[in-house]
Backbone as JSON, one array per atom type, in Angstrom:
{
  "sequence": "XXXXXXXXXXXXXXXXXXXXXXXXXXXXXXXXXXXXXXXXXXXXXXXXXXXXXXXXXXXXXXXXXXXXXXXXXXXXXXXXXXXXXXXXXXXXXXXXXXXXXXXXXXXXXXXXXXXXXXXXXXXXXXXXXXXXXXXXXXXXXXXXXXXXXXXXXXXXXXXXXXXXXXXXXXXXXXXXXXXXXXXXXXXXXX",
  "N": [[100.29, -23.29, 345.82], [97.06, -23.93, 345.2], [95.36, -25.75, 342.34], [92.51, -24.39, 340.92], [89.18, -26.32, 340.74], [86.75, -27.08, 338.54], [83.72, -24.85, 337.7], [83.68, -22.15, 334.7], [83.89, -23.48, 331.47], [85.58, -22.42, 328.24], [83.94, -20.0, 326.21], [85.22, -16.19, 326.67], [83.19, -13.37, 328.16], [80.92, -11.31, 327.27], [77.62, -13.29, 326.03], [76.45, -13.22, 322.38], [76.93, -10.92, 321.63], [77.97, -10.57, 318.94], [76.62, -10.73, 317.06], [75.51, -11.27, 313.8], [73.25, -9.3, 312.2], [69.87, -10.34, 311.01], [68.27, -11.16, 307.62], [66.51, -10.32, 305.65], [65.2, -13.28, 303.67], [63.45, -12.44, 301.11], [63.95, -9.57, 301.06], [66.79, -10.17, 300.54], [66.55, -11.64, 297.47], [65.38, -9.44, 296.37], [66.93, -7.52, 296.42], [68.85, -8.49, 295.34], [67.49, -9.26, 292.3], [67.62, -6.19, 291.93], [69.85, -5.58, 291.44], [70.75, -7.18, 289.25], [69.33, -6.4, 286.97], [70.7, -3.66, 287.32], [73.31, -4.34, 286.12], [72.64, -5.24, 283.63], [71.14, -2.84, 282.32], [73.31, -1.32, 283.2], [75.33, -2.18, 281.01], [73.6, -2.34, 278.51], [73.63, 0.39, 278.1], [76.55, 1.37, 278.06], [77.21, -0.39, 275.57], [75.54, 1.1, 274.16], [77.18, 3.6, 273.56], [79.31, 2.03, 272.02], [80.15, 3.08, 269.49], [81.54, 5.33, 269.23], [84.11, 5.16, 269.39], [84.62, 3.61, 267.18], [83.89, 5.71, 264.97], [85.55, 7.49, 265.72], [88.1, 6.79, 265.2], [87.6, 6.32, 262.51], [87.61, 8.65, 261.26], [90.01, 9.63, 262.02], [91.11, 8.47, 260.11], [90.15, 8.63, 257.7], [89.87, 11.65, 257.12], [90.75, 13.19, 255.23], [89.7, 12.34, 252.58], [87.38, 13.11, 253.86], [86.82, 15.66, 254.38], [87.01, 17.31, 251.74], [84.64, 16.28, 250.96], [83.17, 18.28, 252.34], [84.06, 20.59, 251.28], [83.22, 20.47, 248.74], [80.49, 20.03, 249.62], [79.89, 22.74, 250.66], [79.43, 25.5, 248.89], [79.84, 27.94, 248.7], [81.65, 28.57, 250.72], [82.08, 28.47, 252.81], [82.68, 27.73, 255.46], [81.02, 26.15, 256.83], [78.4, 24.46, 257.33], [75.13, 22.46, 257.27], [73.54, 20.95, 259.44], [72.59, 18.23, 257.99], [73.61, 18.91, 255.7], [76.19, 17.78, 256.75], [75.31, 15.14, 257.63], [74.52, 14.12, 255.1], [77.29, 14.2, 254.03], [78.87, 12.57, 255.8], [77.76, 10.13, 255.28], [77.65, 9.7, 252.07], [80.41, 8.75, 252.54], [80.27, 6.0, 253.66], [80.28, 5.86, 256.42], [81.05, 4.17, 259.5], [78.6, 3.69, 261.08], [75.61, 3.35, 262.63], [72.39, 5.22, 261.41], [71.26, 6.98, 263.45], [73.26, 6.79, 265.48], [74.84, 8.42, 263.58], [73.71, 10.68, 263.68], [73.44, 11.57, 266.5], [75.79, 12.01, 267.03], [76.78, 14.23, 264.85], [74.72, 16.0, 265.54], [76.0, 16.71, 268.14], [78.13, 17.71, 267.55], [77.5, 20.31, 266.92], [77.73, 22.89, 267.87], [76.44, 25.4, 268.77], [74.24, 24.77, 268.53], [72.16, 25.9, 266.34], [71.84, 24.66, 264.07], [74.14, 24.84, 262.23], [77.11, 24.1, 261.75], [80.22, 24.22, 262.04], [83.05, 23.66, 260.52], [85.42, 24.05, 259.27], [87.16, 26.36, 261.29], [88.09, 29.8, 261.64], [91.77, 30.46, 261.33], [92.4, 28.0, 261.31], [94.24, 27.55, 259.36], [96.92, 26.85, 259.41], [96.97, 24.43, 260.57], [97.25, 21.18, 260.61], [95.41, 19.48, 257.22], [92.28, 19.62, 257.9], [92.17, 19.47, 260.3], [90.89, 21.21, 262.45], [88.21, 20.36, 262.3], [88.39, 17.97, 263.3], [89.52, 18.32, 265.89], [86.9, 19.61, 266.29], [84.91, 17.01, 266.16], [86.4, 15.4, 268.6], [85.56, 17.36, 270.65], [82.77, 17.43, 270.44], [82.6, 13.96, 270.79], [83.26, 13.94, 273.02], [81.07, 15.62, 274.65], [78.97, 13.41, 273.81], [79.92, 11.13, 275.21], [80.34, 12.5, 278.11], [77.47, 12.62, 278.56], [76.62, 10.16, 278.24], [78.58, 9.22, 280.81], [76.74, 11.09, 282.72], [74.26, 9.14, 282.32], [74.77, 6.74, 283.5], [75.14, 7.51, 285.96], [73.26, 7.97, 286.98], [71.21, 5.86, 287.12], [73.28, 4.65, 288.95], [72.31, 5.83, 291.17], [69.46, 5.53, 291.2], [69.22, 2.61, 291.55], [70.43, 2.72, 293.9], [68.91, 4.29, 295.48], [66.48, 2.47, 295.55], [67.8, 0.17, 296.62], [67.9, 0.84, 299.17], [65.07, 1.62, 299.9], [64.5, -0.63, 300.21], [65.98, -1.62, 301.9], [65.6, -0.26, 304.27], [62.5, 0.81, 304.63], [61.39, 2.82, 306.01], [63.2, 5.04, 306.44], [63.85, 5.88, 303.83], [60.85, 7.01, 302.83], [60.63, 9.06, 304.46], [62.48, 10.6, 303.53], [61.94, 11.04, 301.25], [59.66, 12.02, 301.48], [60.54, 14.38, 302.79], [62.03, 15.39, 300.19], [59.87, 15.8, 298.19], [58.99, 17.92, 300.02], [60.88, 19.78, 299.95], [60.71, 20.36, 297.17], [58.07, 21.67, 296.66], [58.4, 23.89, 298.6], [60.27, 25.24, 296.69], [58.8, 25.08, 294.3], [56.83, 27.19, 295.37], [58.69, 29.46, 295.84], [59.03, 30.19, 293.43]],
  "CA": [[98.89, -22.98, 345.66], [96.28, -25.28, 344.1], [94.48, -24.75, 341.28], [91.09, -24.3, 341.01], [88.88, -27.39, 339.56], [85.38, -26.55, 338.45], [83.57, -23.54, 336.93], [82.85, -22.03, 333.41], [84.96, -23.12, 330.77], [84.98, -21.53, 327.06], [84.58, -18.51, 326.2], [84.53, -15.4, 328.14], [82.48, -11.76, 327.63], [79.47, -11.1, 326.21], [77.87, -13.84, 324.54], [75.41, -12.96, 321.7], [77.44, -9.67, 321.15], [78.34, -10.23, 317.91], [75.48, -11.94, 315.84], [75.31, -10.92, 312.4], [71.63, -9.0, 311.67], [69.11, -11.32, 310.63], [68.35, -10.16, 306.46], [64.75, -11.3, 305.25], [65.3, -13.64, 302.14], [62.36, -11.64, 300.29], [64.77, -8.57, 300.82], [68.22, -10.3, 299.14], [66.06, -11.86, 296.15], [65.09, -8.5, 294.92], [68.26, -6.99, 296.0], [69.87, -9.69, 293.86], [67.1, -8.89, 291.22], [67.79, -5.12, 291.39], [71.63, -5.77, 290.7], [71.34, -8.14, 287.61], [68.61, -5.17, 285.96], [71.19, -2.79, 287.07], [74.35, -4.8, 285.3], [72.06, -4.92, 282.34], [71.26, -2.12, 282.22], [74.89, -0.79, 282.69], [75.58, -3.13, 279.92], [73.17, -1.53, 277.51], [74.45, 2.05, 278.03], [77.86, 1.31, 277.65], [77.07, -0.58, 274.43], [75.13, 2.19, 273.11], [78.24, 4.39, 272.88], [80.44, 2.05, 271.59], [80.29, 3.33, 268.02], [82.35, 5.96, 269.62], [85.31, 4.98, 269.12], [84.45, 3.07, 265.8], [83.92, 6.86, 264.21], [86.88, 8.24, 266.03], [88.95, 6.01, 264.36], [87.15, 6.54, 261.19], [87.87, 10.17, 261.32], [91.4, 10.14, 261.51], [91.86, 7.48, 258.56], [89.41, 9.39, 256.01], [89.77, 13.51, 257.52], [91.06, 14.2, 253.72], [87.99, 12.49, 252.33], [85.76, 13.97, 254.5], [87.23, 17.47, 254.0], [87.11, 17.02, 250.63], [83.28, 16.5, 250.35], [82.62, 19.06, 253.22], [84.51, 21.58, 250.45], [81.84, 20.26, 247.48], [79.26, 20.46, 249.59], [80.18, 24.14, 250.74], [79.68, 25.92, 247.82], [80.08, 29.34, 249.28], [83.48, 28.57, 251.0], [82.12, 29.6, 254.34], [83.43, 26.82, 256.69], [79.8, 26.31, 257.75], [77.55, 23.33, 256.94], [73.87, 22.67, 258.11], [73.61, 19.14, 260.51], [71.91, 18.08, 257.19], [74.69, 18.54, 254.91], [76.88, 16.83, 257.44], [75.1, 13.55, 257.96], [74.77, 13.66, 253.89], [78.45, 14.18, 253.6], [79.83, 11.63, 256.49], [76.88, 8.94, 254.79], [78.16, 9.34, 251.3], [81.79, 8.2, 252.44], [79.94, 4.98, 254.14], [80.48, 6.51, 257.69], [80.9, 3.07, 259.7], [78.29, 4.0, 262.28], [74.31, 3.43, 262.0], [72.49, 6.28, 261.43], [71.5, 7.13, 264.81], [74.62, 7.06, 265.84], [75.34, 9.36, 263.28], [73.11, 12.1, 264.37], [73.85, 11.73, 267.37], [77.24, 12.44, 266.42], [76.46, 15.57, 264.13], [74.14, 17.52, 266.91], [76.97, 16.92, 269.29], [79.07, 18.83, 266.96], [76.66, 21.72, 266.74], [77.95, 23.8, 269.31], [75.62, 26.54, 269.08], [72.33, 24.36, 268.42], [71.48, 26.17, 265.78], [72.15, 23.89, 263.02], [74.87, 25.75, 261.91], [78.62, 23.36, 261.81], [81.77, 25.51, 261.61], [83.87, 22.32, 260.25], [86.72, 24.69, 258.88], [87.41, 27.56, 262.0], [89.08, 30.39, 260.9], [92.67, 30.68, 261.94], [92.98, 26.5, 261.13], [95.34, 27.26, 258.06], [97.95, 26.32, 260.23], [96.75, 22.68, 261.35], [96.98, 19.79, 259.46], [94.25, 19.58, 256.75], [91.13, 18.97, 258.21], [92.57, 19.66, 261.9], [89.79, 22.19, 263.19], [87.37, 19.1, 262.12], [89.28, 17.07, 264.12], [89.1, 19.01, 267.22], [85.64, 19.59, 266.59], [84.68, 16.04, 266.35], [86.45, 15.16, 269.61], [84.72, 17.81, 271.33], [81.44, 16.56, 269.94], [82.28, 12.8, 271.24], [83.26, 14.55, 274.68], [80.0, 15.65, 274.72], [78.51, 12.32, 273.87], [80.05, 10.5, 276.36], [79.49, 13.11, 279.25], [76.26, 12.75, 278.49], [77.08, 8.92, 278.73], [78.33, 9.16, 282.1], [75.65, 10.77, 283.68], [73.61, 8.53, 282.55], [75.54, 5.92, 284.31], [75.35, 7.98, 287.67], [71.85, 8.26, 287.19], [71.43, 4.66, 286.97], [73.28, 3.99, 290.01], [71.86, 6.7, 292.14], [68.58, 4.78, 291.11], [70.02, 1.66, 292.47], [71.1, 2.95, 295.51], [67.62, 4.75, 295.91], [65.77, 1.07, 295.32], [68.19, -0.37, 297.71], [67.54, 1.71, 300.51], [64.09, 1.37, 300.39], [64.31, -2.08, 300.71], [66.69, -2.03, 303.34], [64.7, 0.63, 305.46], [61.53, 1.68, 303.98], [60.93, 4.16, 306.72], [64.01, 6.04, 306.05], [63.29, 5.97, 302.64], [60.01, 7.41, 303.2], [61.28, 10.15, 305.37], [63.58, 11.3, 302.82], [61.17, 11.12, 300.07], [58.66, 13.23, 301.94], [61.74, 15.78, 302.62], [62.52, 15.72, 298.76], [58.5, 16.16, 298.09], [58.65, 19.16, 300.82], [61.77, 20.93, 299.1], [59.85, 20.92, 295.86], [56.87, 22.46, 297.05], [59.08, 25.12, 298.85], [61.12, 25.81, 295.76], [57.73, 26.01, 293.26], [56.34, 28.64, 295.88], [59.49, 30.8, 295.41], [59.82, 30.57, 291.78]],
  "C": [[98.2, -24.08, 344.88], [95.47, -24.6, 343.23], [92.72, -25.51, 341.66], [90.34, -25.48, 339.94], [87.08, -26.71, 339.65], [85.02, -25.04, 337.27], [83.58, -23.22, 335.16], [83.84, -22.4, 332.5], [84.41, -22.61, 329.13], [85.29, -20.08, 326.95], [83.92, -17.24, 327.06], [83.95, -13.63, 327.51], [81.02, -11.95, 327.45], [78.31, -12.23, 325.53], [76.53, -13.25, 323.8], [75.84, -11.33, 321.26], [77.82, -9.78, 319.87], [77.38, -10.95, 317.0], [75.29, -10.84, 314.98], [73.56, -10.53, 312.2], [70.96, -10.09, 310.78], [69.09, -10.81, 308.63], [67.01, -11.38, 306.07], [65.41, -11.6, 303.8], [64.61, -13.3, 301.44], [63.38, -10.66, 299.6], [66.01, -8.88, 299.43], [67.91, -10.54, 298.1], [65.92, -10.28, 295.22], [66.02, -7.22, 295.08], [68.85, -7.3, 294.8], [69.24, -9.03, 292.33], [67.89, -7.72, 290.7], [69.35, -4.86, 290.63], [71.73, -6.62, 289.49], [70.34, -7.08, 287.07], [69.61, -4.56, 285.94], [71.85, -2.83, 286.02], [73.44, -4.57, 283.84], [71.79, -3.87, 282.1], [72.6, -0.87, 281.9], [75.39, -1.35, 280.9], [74.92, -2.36, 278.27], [73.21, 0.04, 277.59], [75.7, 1.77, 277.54], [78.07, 0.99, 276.13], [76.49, 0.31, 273.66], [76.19, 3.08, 272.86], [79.26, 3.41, 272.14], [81.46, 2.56, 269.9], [81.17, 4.25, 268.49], [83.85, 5.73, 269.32], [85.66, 4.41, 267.76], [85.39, 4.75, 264.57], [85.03, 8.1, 264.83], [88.01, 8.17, 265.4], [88.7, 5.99, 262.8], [87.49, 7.66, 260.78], [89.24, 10.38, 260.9], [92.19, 9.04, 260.33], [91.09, 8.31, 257.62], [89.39, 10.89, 256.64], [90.45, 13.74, 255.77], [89.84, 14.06, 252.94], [86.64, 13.17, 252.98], [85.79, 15.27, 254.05], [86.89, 17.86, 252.51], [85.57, 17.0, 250.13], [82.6, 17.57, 250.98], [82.72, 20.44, 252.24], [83.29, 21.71, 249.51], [80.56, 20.72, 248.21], [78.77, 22.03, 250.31], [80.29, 25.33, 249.77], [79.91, 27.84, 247.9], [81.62, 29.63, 250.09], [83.16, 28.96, 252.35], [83.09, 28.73, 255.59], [82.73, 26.54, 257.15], [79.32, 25.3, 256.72], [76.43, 23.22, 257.68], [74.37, 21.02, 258.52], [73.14, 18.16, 259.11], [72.79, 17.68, 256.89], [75.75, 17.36, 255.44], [76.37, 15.43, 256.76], [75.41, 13.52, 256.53], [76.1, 13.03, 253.6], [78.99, 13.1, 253.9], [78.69, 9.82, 255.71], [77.31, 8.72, 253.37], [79.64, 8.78, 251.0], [81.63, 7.32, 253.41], [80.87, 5.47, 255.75], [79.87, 4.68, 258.58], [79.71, 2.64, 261.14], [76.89, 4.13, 261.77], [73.58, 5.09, 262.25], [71.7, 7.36, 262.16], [72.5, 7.73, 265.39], [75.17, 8.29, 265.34], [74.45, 10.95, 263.46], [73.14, 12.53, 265.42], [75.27, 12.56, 267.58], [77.09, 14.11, 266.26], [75.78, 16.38, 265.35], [75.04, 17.13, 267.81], [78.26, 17.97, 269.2], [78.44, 20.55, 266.69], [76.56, 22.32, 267.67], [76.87, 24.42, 269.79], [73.62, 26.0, 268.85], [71.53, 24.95, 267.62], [71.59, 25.74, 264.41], [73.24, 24.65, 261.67], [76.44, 24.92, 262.41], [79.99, 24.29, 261.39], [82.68, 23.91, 261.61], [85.17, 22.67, 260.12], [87.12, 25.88, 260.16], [88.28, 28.28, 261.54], [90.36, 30.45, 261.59], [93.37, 29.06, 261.72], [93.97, 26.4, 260.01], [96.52, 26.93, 258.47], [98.36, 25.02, 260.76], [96.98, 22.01, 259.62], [95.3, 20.16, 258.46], [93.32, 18.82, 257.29], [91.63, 18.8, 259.93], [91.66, 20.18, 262.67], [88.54, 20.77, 263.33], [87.75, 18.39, 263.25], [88.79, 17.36, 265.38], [87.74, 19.22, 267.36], [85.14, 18.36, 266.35], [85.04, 15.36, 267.79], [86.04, 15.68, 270.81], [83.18, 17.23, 271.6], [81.59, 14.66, 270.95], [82.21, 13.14, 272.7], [82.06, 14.32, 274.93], [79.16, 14.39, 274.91], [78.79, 11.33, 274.91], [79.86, 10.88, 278.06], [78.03, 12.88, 279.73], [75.94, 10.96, 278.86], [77.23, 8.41, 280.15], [77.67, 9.99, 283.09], [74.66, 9.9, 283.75], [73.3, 7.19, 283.13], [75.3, 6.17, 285.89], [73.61, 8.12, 288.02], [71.25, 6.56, 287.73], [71.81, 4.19, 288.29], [72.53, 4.79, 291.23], [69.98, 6.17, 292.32], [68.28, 3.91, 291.78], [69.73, 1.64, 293.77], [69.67, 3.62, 296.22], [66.41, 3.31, 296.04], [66.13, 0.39, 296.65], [67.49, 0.16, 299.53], [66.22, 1.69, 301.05], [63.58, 0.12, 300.42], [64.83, -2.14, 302.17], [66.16, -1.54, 305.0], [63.76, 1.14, 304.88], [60.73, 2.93, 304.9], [61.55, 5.49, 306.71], [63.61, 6.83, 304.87], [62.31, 6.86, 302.51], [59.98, 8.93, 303.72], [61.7, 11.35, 304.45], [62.4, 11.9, 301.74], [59.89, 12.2, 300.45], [59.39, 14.88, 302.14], [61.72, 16.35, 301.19], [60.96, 16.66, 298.11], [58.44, 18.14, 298.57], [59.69, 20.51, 300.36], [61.09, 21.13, 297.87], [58.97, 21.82, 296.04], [57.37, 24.05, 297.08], [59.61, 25.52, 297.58], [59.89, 26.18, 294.56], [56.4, 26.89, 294.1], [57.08, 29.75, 296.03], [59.34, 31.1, 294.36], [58.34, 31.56, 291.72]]
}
């Protein structure tokens, strides 16, 4: 047989089937922007808790001193302190944490929000001294950092809401009129 001379050479299918979407350079700039705000942003959240761990660590090197002034300044013996007394207490044993931080702290420990600290719980005669403290301080940071990472998820859900209406502002749009139209509906039930 002979071969065949002539005809297409290269490649074979489709062509123009695979081209990469065009992307308006307007768009990636304030993509780009919205991602170095975000990082910063991330950046200054994260840094705002880090005292967290400062006064965690502070806790379990001075829990006898602390206990110790929580007693003085309990003069009733209840096991109960106002958010007040607190900050006083953890500020007169140079608490390594500004004092922000430390109120933050203290109403995180105030379970019940009514300025009312149960530092001693009853039934703790069993723990280490200054154990109930303990546990209630790491509850308290719980708290603080929960509160931490939503505000992280908030942040990106932000993001991702920015993005989107760059990327499609009709979608966007769409949605946002949906979100609009569930409100409405929901403050004509309530």
């Amino acid at each position: 047989m002979a071969k065949k001379k002539g005809g297409k050479k290269g490649k074979k299918g489709k062509k123009g089937s695979a081209k990469t979407p065009k992307v308006d350079p307007a768009v990636a700039r304030k993509k780009l922007m919205l991602e170095n705000q975000l990082a910063k942003q991330r950046h200054k959240v994260i840094e705002g808790v880090s005292w967290v761990r400062d006064i965690r660590a502070w806790f379990k090197v001075k829990i006898a001193p602390i206990m110790d002034e929580f007693r003085i300044a309990d003069s009733m013996a209840t096991g109960h302190l106002s958010v007040d007394k607190v900050i006083t207490c953890l500020k007169s044993l140079d608490c390594p944490v500004s004092s922000d931080e430390l109120e933050t702290f203290v109403v995180s420990i105030d379970l019940n929000g009514k300025d009312d600290i149960e530092y001693c719980p009853p039934g703790s005669t069993f723990r280490c001294y200054g154990g109930g403290f303990l546990e209630l301080s790491e509850m308290g940071l719980e708290r603080v950092m929960i509160a931490h990472r939503q505000e992280l998820a908030e942040l990106d859900q932000e993001f991702k809401q920015h993005v989107m209406e760059l990327e499609n502002p009709k979608k966007a749009a769409e949605l946002a009129a949906g979100a609009v139209n569930d409100a409405e509906q929901q403050g004509d039930a309530g």
